[in-house]
Every structure is written in structure tokens, then in C-alpha cells.
């Protein structure tokens, strides 16, 4: 029997993976707020204020195609997993809409063949751990998981 505190022995019995082994992360951005035409569009644009609950159904703000083209935002397709990296680091949500994201969010693109709901709960299960150790956005790829 392996003692829970004995990580060396536990690793030989139970594999450990980093989030970087399971996901590729794609960041977002914000179009210039000084250019009105970037904000007069119909493309949902998610920020931390939209990350509540398990699924994203709508966003408070919207941007235009020009806003997308002239910023570092990324587009998450419906069914994608989004992860907060600042303010509420580690908070996951599944988007049910196609949405652009700001720099406080990342699209978590699975490298593994797994159900998106399972991956959501996997991230949800470590949310408190992420908050405790967060000091920047690179923390996610280093977090070790045992699966």
C-alpha cells in the first residue's frame, strides 16, 4: 500500500500529468476602447464578468469583426472550454456560444480525447488549488494532476 504523502511511491502507481500535457491554452485580448467601431458589433466578447456557472450562454459586451481583426482576441467555438487566468484564476466554463475572449481568459483546447464535461469537472476540481498557487498566467501548465 502507498502512503498518500509519499509522492515518489505514488508516482510509480498513479501517473501525474501537468495541465500542459492535457491542454493547449490560447489567450485573448481587448480591442481598443477608443475606437467605437470595434465595439459596435454582434460578436459576443467574454470577460471575467461573464464567467459564472457552468455554461456561457451570452456576454455583456459585443465587438465587431474589425475589433476581432485589430486585436489579439481569440474566438472560442460553441462547446469550447474557457478558463479564467486572472481575478478568479482557475474558474472554468463551457461556452455554448461562439465568442471572442479577453486577455483574462484562455481557451483550453484538449490534447486528449475526452468528454468536455469531464474536462470541465477536472478543472473545477482543482480551482481552489489554482487560486492558492496563482502568481501569473503560466501557473496552469505547471499544475500537476493525477488521473
Coordinates of C-alpha atoms in Angstrom, one line a residue:
X1 CA 0.0 0.0 0.0
X2 CA 1.2 3.5 -0.9
X3 CA 1.0 6.3 1.7
X4 CA -0.8 9.4 0.3
X5 CA 2.1 11.6 1.4
X6 CA 4.7 9.6 -0.3
X7 CA 4.7 11.2 -3.8
X8 CA 7.7 9.1 -5.1
X9 CA 5.9 5.8 -4.5
X10 CA 2.5 7.3 -5.6
X11 CA 4.0 8.3 -8.9
X12 CA 5.0 4.7 -9.6
X13 CA 1.4 3.6 -9.1
X14 CA -0.6 6.6 -10.3
X15 CA 0.6 8.7 -13.3
X16 CA 0.8 12.5 -12.9
X17 CA 0.2 15.0 -15.7
X18 CA 0.5 18.7 -15.9
X19 CA -2.3 20.8 -17.4
X20 CA 0.1 21.5 -20.3
X21 CA 0.0 17.7 -21.0
X22 CA -3.7 17.8 -21.3
X23 CA -4.5 21.2 -22.8
X24 CA -3.1 23.8 -25.2
X25 CA -4.0 27.3 -24.0
X26 CA -5.0 30.1 -26.4
X27 CA -5.2 33.6 -25.0
X28 CA -7.4 36.5 -25.8
X29 CA -7.3 40.3 -26.0
X30 CA -9.2 43.5 -25.9
X31 CA -9.8 45.8 -28.9
X32 CA -9.1 49.5 -28.3
X33 CA -11.9 51.0 -26.4
X34 CA -11.1 54.4 -28.1
X35 CA -12.2 53.1 -31.5
X36 CA -16.0 53.0 -31.3
X37 CA -16.5 50.9 -34.4
X38 CA -14.7 48.0 -32.7
X39 CA -17.5 47.9 -30.1
X40 CA -20.5 48.3 -32.4
X41 CA -20.7 44.7 -33.5
X42 CA -22.6 41.5 -32.9
X43 CA -19.8 39.2 -31.9
X44 CA -20.0 38.2 -28.2
X45 CA -16.9 39.1 -26.3
X46 CA -16.4 37.3 -23.0
X47 CA -14.5 38.8 -20.0
X48 CA -14.3 37.6 -16.4
X49 CA -17.6 39.3 -15.6
X50 CA -19.3 36.7 -17.9
X51 CA -17.7 33.7 -16.2
X52 CA -20.5 32.5 -13.9
X53 CA -21.9 29.0 -13.5
X54 CA -21.1 26.0 -15.7
X55 CA -22.1 27.3 -19.2
X56 CA -21.7 30.6 -21.0
X57 CA -24.9 31.5 -22.8
X58 CA -24.4 35.2 -23.5
X59 CA -21.9 38.0 -22.9
X60 CA -22.4 41.6 -21.6
X61 CA -20.2 43.1 -24.3
X62 CA -20.0 42.6 -28.1
X63 CA -17.4 43.6 -30.6
X64 CA -17.3 43.9 -34.4
X65 CA -15.3 41.9 -37.0
X66 CA -13.0 44.9 -37.2
X67 CA -12.5 44.6 -33.4
X68 CA -11.5 41.0 -33.8
X69 CA -9.1 41.7 -36.7
X70 CA -7.4 44.6 -34.9
X71 CA -6.8 43.0 -31.5
X72 CA -5.3 39.9 -30.1
X73 CA -8.6 38.4 -29.1
X74 CA -9.3 34.7 -29.9
X75 CA -12.5 33.1 -30.9
X76 CA -13.9 30.1 -28.9
X77 CA -16.4 28.0 -30.7
X78 CA -19.5 26.7 -29.0
X79 CA -18.6 23.7 -26.9
X80 CA -15.2 25.0 -26.0
X81 CA -13.8 25.2 -22.5
X82 CA -12.7 28.6 -21.3
X83 CA -10.5 29.2 -18.2
X84 CA -10.1 32.4 -16.2
X85 CA -6.5 33.3 -15.6
X86 CA -6.8 36.5 -13.6
X87 CA -9.2 37.8 -10.9
X88 CA -10.8 34.3 -10.5
X89 CA -7.9 32.2 -11.7
X90 CA -8.8 28.6 -12.5
X91 CA -12.5 29.1 -12.9
X92 CA -13.7 27.1 -15.9
X93 CA -16.8 27.4 -18.0
X94 CA -18.1 25.7 -21.2
X95 CA -19.3 28.2 -23.8
X96 CA -22.5 27.3 -25.6
X97 CA -21.9 30.3 -28.0
X98 CA -19.2 31.3 -30.4
X99 CA -17.4 34.1 -28.5
X100 CA -14.3 36.2 -28.6
X101 CA -12.4 36.3 -25.3
X102 CA -10.3 39.0 -23.5
X103 CA -6.8 38.7 -22.0
X104 CA -8.1 37.5 -18.6
X105 CA -9.3 34.3 -20.2
X106 CA -7.8 31.4 -22.1
X107 CA -9.4 28.8 -24.4
X108 CA -8.4 25.3 -23.0
X109 CA -8.0 23.2 -26.1
X110 CA -7.9 19.5 -25.2
X111 CA -4.9 17.4 -26.4
X112 CA -6.7 14.3 -25.2
X113 CA -9.8 12.6 -26.4
X114 CA -12.1 13.2 -23.5
X115 CA -15.7 14.5 -22.9
X116 CA -15.7 18.3 -22.5
X117 CA -17.9 18.0 -19.5
X118 CA -15.4 15.6 -17.8
X119 CA -12.6 18.1 -18.5
X120 CA -14.7 20.9 -17.1
X121 CA -15.1 19.0 -13.8
X122 CA -11.5 18.1 -13.8
X123 CA -10.6 21.8 -13.9
X124 CA -13.4 22.6 -11.4
X125 CA -11.9 20.1 -9.0
X126 CA -8.5 22.0 -8.9
X127 CA -9.9 25.5 -8.9
X128 CA -9.1 26.1 -5.2
X129 CA -5.6 24.8 -5.8
X130 CA -5.0 27.2 -8.7
X131 CA -6.2 30.1 -6.7
X132 CA -3.8 29.2 -3.9
X133 CA -0.7 29.0 -6.1
X134 CA -1.5 31.6 -8.7
X135 CA 1.0 34.3 -9.4
X136 CA 0.6 34.6 -13.1
X137 CA -1.0 33.0 -16.2
X138 CA 1.8 30.5 -16.7
X139 CA 0.8 28.6 -13.5
X140 CA -1.7 26.5 -15.3
X141 CA 0.7 24.4 -17.4
X142 CA 2.8 23.5 -14.3
X143 CA -0.1 22.3 -12.1
X144 CA 0.3 18.5 -11.6
X145 CA -2.8 16.3 -11.7
X146 CA -3.2 12.6 -11.1
X147 CA -5.7 11.0 -13.3

